[in-house]
mmCIF file of C-alpha atoms in Angstrom:
data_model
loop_
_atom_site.group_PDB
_atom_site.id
_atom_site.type_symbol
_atom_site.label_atom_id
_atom_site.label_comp_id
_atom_site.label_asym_id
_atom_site.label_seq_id
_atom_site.Cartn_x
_atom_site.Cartn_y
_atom_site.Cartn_z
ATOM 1 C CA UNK A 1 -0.103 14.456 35.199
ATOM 2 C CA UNK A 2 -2.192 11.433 34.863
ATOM 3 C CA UNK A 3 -2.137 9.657 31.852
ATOM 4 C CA UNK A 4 -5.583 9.604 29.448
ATOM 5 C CA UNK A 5 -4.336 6.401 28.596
ATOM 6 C CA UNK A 6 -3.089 2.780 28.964
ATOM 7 C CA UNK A 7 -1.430 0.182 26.986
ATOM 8 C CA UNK A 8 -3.997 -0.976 24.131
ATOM 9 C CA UNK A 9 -4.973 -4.127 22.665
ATOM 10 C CA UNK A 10 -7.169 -4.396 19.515
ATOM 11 C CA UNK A 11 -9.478 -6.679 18.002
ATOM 12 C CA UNK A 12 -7.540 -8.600 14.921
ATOM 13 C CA UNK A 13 -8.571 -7.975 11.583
ATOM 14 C CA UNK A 14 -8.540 -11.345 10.127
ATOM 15 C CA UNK A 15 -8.207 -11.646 6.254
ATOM 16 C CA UNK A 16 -8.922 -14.522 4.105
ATOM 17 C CA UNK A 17 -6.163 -15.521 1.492
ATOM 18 C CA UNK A 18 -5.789 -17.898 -1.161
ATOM 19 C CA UNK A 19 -2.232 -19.116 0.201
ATOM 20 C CA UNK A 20 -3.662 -18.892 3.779
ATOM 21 C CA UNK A 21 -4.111 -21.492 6.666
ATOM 22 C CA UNK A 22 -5.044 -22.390 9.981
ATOM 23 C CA UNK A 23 -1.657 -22.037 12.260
ATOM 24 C CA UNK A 24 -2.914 -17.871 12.937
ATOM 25 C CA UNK A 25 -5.228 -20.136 15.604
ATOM 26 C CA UNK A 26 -3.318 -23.101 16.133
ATOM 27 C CA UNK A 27 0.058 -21.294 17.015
ATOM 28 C CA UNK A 28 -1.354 -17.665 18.011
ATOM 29 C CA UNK A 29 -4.548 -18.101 18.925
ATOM 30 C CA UNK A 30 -6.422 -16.008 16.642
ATOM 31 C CA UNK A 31 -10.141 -16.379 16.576
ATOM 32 C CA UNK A 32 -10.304 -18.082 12.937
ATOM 33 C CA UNK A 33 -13.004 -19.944 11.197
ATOM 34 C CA UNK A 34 -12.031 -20.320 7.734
ATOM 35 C CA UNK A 35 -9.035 -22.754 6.664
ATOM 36 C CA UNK A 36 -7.880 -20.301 4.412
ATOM 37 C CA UNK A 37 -6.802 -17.271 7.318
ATOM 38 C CA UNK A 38 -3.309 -15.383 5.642
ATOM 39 C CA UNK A 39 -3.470 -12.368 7.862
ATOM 40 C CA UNK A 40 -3.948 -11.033 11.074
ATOM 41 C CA UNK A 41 -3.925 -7.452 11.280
ATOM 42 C CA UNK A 42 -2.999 -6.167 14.655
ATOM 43 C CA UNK A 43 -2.675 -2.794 14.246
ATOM 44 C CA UNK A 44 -3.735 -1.026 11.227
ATOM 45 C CA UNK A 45 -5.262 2.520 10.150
ATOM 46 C CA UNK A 46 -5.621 1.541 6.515
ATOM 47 C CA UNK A 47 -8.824 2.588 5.201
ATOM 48 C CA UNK A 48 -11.572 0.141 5.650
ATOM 49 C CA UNK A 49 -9.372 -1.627 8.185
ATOM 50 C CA UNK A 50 -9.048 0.603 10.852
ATOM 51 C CA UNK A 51 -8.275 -0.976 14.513
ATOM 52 C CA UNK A 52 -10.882 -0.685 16.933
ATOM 53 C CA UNK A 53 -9.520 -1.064 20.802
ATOM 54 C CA UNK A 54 -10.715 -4.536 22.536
ATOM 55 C CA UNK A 55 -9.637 -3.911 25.876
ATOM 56 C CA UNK A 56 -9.989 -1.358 28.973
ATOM 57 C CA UNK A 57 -11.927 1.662 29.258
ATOM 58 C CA UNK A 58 -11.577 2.675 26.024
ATOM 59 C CA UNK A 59 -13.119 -0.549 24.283
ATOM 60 C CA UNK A 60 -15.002 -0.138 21.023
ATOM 61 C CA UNK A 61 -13.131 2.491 19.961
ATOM 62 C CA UNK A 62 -11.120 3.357 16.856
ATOM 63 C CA UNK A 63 -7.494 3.961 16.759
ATOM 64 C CA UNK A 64 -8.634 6.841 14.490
ATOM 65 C CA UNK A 65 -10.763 8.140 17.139
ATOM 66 C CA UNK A 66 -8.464 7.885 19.927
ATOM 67 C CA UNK A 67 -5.768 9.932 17.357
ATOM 68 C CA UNK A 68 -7.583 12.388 17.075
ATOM 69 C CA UNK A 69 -8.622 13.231 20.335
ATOM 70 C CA UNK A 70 -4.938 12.875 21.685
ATOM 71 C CA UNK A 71 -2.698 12.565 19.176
ATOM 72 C CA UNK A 72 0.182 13.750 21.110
ATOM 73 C CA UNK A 73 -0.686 11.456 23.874
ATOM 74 C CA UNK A 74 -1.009 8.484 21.280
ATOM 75 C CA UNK A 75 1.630 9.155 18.388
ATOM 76 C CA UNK A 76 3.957 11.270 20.806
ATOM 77 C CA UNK A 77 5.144 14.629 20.053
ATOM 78 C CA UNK A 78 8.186 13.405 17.069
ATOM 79 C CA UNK A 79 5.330 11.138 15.464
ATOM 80 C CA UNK A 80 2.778 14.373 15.527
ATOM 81 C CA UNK A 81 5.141 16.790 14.424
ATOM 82 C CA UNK A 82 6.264 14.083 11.114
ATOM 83 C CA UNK A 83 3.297 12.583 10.555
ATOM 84 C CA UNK A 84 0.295 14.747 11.750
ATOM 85 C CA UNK A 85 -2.578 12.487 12.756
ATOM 86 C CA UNK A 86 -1.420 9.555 10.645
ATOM 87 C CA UNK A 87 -0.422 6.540 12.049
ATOM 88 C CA UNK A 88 2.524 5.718 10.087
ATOM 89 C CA UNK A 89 2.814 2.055 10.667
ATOM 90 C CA UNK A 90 0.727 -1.379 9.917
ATOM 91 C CA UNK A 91 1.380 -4.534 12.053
ATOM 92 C CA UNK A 92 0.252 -8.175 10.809
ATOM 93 C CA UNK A 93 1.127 -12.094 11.699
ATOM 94 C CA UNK A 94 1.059 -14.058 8.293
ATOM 95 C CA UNK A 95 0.690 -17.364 7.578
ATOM 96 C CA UNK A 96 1.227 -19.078 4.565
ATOM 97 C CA UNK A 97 0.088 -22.352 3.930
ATOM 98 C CA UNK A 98 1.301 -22.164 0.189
ATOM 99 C CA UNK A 99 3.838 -19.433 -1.494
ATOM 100 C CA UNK A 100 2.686 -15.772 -1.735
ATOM 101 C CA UNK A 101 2.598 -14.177 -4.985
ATOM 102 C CA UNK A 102 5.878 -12.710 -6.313
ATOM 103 C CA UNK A 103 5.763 -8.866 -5.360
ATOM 104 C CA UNK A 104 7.336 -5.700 -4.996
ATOM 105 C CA UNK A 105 6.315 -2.543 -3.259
ATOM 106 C CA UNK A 106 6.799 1.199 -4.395
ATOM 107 C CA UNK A 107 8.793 3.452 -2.678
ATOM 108 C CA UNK A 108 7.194 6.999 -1.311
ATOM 109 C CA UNK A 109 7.588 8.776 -4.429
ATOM 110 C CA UNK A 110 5.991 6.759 -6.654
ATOM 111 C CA UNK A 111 3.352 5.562 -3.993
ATOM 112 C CA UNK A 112 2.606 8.759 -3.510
ATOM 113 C CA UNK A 113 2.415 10.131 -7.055
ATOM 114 C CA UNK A 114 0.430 7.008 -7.905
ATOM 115 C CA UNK A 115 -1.749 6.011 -4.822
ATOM 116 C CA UNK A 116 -1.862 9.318 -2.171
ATOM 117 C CA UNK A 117 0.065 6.465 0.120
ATOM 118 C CA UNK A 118 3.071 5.752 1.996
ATOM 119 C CA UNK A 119 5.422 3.306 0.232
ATOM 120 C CA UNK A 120 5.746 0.102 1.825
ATOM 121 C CA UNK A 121 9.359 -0.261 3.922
ATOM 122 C CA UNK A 122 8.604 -3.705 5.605
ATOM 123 C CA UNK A 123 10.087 -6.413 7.881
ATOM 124 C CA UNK A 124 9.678 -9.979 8.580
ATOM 125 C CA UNK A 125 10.443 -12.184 11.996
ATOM 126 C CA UNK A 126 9.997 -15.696 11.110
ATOM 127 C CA UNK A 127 8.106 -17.001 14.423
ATOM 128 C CA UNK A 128 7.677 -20.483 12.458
ATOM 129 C CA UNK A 129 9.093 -22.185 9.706
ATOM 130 C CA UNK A 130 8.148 -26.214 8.338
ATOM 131 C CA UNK A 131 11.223 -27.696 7.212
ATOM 132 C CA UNK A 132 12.868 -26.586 3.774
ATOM 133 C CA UNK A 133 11.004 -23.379 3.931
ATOM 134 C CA UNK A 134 12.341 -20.357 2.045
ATOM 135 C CA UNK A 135 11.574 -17.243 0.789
ATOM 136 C CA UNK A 136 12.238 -15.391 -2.150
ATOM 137 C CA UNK A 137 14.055 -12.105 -1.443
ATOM 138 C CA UNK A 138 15.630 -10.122 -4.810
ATOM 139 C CA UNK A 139 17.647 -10.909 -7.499
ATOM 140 C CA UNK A 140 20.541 -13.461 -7.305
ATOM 141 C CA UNK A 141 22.882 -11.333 -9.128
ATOM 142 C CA UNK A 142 22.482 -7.668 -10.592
ATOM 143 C CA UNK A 143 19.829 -7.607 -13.541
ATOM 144 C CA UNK A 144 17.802 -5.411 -15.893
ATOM 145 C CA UNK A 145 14.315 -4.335 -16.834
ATOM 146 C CA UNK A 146 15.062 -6.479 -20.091
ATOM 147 C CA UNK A 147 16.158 -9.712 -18.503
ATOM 148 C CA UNK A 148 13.463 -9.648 -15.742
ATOM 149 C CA UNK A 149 10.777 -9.483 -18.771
ATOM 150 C CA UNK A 150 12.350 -12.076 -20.577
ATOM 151 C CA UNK A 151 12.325 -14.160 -17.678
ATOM 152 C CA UNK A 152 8.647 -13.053 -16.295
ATOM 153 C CA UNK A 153 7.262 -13.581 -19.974
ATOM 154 C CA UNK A 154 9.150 -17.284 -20.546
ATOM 155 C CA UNK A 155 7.916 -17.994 -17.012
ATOM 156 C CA UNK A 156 11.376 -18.555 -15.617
ATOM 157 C CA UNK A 157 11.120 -15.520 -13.469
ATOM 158 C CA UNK A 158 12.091 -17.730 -9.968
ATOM 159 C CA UNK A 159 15.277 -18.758 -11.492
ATOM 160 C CA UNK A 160 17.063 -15.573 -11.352
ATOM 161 C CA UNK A 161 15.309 -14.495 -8.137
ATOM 162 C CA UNK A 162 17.461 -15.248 -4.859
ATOM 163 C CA UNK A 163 16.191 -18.342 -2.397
ATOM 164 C CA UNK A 164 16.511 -17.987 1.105
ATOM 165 C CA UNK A 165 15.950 -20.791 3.678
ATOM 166 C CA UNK A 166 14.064 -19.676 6.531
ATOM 167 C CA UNK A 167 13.827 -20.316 10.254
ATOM 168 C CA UNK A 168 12.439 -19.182 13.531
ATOM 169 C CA UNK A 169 14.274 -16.425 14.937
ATOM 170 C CA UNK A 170 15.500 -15.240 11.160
ATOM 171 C CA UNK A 171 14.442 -11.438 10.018
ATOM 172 C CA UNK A 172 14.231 -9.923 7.034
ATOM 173 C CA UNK A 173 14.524 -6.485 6.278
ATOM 174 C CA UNK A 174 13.025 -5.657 2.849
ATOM 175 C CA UNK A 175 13.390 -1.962 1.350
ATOM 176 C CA UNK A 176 10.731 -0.631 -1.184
ATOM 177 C CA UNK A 177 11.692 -2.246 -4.937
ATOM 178 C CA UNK A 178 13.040 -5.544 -3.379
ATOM 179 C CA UNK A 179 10.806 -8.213 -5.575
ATOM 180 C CA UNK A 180 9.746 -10.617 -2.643
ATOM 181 C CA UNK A 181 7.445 -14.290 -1.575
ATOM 182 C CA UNK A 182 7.272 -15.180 1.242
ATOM 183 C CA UNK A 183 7.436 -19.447 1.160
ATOM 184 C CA UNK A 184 4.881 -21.763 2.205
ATOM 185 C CA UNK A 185 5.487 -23.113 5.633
ATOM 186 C CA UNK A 186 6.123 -20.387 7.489
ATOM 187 C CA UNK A 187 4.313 -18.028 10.251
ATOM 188 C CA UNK A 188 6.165 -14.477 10.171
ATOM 189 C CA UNK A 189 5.336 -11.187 12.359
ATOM 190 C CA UNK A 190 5.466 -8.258 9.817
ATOM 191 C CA UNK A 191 6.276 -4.736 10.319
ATOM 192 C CA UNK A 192 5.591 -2.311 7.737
ATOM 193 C CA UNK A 193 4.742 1.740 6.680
ATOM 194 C CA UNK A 194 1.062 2.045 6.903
ATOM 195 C CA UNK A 195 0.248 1.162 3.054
ATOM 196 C CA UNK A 196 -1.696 -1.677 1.235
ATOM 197 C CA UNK A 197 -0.192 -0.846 -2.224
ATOM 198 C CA UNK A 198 1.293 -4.024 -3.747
ATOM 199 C CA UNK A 199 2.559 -5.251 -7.032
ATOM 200 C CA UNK A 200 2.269 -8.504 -7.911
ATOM 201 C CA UNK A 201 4.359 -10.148 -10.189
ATOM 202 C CA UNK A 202 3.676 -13.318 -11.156
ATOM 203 C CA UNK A 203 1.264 -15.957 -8.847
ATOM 204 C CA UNK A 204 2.590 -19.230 -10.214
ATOM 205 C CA UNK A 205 -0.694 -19.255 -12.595
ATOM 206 C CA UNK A 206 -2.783 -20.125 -9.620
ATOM 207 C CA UNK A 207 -6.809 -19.973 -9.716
ATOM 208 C CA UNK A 208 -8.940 -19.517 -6.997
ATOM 209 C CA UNK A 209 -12.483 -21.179 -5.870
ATOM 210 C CA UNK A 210 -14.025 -19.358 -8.608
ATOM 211 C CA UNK A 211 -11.519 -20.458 -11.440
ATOM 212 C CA UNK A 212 -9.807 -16.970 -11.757
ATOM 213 C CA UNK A 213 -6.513 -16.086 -11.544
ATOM 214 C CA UNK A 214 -5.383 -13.177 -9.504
ATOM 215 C CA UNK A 215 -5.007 -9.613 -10.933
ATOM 216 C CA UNK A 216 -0.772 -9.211 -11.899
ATOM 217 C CA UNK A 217 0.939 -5.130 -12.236
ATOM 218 C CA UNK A 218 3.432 -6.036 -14.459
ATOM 219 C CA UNK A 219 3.589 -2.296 -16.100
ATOM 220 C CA UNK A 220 3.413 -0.260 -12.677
ATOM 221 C CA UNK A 221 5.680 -2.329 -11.189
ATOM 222 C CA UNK A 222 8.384 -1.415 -14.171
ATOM 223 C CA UNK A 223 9.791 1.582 -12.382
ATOM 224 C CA UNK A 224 9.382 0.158 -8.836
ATOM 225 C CA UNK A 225 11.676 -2.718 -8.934
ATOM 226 C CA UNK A 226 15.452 -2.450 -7.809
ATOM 227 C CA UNK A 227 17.183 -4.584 -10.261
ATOM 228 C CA UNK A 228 19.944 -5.340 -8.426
ATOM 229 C CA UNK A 229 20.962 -7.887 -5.712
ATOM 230 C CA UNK A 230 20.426 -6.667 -2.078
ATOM 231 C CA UNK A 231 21.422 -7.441 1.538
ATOM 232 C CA UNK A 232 18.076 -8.554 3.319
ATOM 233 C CA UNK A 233 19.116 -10.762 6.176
ATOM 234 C CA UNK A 234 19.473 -8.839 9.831
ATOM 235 C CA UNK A 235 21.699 -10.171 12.493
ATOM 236 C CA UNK A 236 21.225 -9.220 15.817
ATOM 237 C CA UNK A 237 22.353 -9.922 19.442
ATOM 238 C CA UNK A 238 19.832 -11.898 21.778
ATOM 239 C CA UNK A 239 21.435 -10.283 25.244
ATOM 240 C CA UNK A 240 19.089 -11.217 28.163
ATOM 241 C CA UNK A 241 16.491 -8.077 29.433
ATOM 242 C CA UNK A 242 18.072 -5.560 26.644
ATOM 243 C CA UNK A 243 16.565 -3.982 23.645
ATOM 244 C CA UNK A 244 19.040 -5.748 20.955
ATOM 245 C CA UNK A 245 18.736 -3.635 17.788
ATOM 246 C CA UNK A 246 17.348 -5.576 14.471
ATOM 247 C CA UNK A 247 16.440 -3.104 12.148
ATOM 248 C CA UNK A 248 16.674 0.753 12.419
ATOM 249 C CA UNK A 249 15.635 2.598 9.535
ATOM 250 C CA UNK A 250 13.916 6.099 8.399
ATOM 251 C CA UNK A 251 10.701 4.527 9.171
ATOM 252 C CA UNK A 252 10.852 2.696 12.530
ATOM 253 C CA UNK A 253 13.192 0.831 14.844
ATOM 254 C CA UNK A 254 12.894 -2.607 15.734
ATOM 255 C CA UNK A 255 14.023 -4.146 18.691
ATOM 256 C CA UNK A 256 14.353 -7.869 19.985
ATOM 257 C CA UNK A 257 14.361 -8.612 23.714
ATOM 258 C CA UNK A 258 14.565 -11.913 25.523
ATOM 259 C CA UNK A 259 12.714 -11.125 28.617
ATOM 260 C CA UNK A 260 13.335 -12.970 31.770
ATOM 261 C CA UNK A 261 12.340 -11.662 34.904
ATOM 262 C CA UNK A 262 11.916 -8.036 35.128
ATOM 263 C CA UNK A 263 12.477 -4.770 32.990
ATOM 264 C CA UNK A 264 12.399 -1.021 34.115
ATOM 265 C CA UNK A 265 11.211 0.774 30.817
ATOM 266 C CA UNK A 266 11.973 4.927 30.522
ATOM 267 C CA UNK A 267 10.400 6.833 27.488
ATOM 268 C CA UNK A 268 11.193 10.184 25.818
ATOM 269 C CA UNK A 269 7.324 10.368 25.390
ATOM 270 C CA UNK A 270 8.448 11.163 21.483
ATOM 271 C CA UNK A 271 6.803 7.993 20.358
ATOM 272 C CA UNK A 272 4.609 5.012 20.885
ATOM 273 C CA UNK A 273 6.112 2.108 21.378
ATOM 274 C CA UNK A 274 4.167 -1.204 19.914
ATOM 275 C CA UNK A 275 5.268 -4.812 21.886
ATOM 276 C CA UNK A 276 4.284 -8.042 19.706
ATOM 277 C CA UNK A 277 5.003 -11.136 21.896
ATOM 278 C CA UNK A 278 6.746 -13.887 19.668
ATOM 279 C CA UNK A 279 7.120 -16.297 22.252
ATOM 280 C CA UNK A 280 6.143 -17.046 25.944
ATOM 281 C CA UNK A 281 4.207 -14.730 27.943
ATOM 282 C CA UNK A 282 4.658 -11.118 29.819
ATOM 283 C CA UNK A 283 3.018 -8.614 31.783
ATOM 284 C CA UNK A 284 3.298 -4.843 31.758
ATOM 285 C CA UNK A 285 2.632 -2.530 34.747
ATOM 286 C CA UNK A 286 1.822 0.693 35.535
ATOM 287 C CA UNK A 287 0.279 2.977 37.908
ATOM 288 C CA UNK A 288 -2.317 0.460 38.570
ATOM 289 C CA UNK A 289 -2.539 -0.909 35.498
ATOM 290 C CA UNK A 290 -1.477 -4.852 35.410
ATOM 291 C CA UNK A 291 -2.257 -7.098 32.037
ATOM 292 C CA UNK A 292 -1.015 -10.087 30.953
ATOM 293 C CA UNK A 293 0.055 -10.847 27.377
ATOM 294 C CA UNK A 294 0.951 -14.341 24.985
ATOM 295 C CA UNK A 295 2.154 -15.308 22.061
ATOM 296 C CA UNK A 296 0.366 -13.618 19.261
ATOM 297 C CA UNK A 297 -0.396 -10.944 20.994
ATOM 298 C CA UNK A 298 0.549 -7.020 20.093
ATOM 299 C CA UNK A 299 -0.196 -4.282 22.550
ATOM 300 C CA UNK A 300 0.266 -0.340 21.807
ATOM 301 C CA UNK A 301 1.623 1.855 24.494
ATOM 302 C CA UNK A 302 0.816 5.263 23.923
ATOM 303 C CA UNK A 303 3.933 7.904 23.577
ATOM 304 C CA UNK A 304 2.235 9.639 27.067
ATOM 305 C CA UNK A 305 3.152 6.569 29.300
ATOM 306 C CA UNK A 306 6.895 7.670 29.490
ATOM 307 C CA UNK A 307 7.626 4.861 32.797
ATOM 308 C CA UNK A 308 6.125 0.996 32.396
ATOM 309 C CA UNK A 309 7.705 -2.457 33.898
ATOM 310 C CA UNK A 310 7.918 -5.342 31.759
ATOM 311 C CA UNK A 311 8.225 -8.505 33.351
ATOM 312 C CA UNK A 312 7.973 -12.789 32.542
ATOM 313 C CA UNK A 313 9.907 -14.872 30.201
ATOM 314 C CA UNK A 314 9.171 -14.079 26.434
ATOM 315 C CA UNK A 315 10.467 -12.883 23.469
ATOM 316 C CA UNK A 316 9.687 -9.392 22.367
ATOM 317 C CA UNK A 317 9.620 -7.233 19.331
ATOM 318 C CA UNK A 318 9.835 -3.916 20.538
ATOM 319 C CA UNK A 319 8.754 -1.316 17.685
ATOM 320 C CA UNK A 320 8.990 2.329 17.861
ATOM 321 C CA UNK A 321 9.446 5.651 15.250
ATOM 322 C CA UNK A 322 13.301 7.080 15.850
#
């Protein structure tokens, strides 16, 4: 049978931020105006940010729309059966001119309880990093509720927080409670559980254009916060034309492939499968169907399309639900 479909771009959601920049358009060619850009959502069914489709047949449409009108053909028939006609995941390119806030995410339970939401499972691939840039990625040895207050309340919180240096290529895999920043200097692709419930911490007593600091959760984030020290950095194998596994968790999979030349691509039809070129350029085919993609770009291909080709020389997060 014909597919309804075809691999689907949408128009980025760009979001101001006070720690934001201008590399989303210098490196990735996002259509920016302000010099303050943080985020580019790519792919998003959060509410009030909901990704409309930009290219093809089906342009001006919602990914909401298209989800529920075939959400079999669209989520695949594992992601329908789990999630119903949710999409369960949120994809963004970040930029931060200056540190992010210090953070921490809830897991389901309490996200749930608290906010009706998924909890926020995320990952980082650091497409760019200035030199000396870091981020900030749990505690540097096991610690309490008490001694994180003390700390927070003396405003000594980053010395018992663990410091990362960061550089292209390097991915982080953050579980819900991990207190997090990402560093100023860097560009990072993010994959995450569809949710825009954060924490914040402590904002290194910034103000914004308006003189006002930004809102902190010190009491919710209490109970969300794994005290102790955690494991965040992923290594992975960069074999030529293969899916090399980064991250596989409850929530998706995350591959990494070095493209050069040409792919044959078989699906279960199970899932979507969501392609965010990192570097270079690559095409996918099908049926017919021929377009060309670049860095910064992040293209959906619907669980139906079960047979695609991949081909050109780029670097490839490959994203899918296991």
């Amino acid at each position: 049978m014909k597919p309804k479909s075809y691999p689907l771009q949408f128009e980025p959601i760009l979001k101001d931020r006070i720690w934001g920049g201008e590399k989303l358009k210098t490196i990735l060619n996002k259509p920016i105006s302000s010099k303050i850009t943080g985020e580019s959502w790519e792919l998003s069914t959060v509410e009030g940010d909901v990704s409309v489709v930009s290219n093809g047949l089906l342009k001006g449409k919602s990914l909401m729309e298209l989800i529920d009108e075939m959400p079999n053909e669209i989520l695949g028939t594992k992601v329908y059966s789990r999630f119903g006609k949710q999409f369960p995941l949120l994809f963004k390119y970040l930029d931060a001119r200056e540190d992010l806030s210090i953070q921490v995410h809830p897991n389901d339970k309490l996200a749930k309880e608290r906010h009706n939401s998924f909890g926020k499972t995320e990952m980082w691939y650091v497409m760019q990093a200035d030199a000396d840039a870091r981020i900030i990625v749990g505690f540097k040895e096991n610690s309490s509720k008490e001694e994180y207050l003390k700390h927070l309340n003396d405003k000594t919180l980053v010395s018992i927080l663990d410091d990362v240096k960061a550089k292209a290529g390097d991915v982080f895999f953050l579980e819900t409670g991990t207190v997090h920043a990402i560093g100023a200097g860097l560009v990072v692709a993010e994959i995450q559980q569809t949710s825009d419930i954060t924490y914040r911490l402590y904002d290194f007593d910034r103000i914004d254009a308006q003189g006002n600091t930004r809102e902190l959760h010190v009491d919710l984030a209490l109970d969300a916060i794994n005290y102790n020290k955690v494991e965040t950095q992923k290594k992975y194998e960069t074999k030529a034309n293969s899916s090399n596994v980064v991250v596989d968790c409850p929530y998706f999979t995350t591959n990494f492939i070095p493209l050069e030349g040409k792919v044959e691509v078989s699906k279960s039809g199970e899932t979507f499968t969501v392609y965010m070129c990192i570097e270079g350029s690559f095409e996918i085919e099908f049926d017919g169907f021929k377009q060309s993609y670049i860095k910064g770009d992040t293209v959906l291909v619907p669980a139906e399309i079960n047979a695609f080709i991949l081909s050109g020389k780029a670097s490839i997060l490959e994203i899918y639900i296991s």
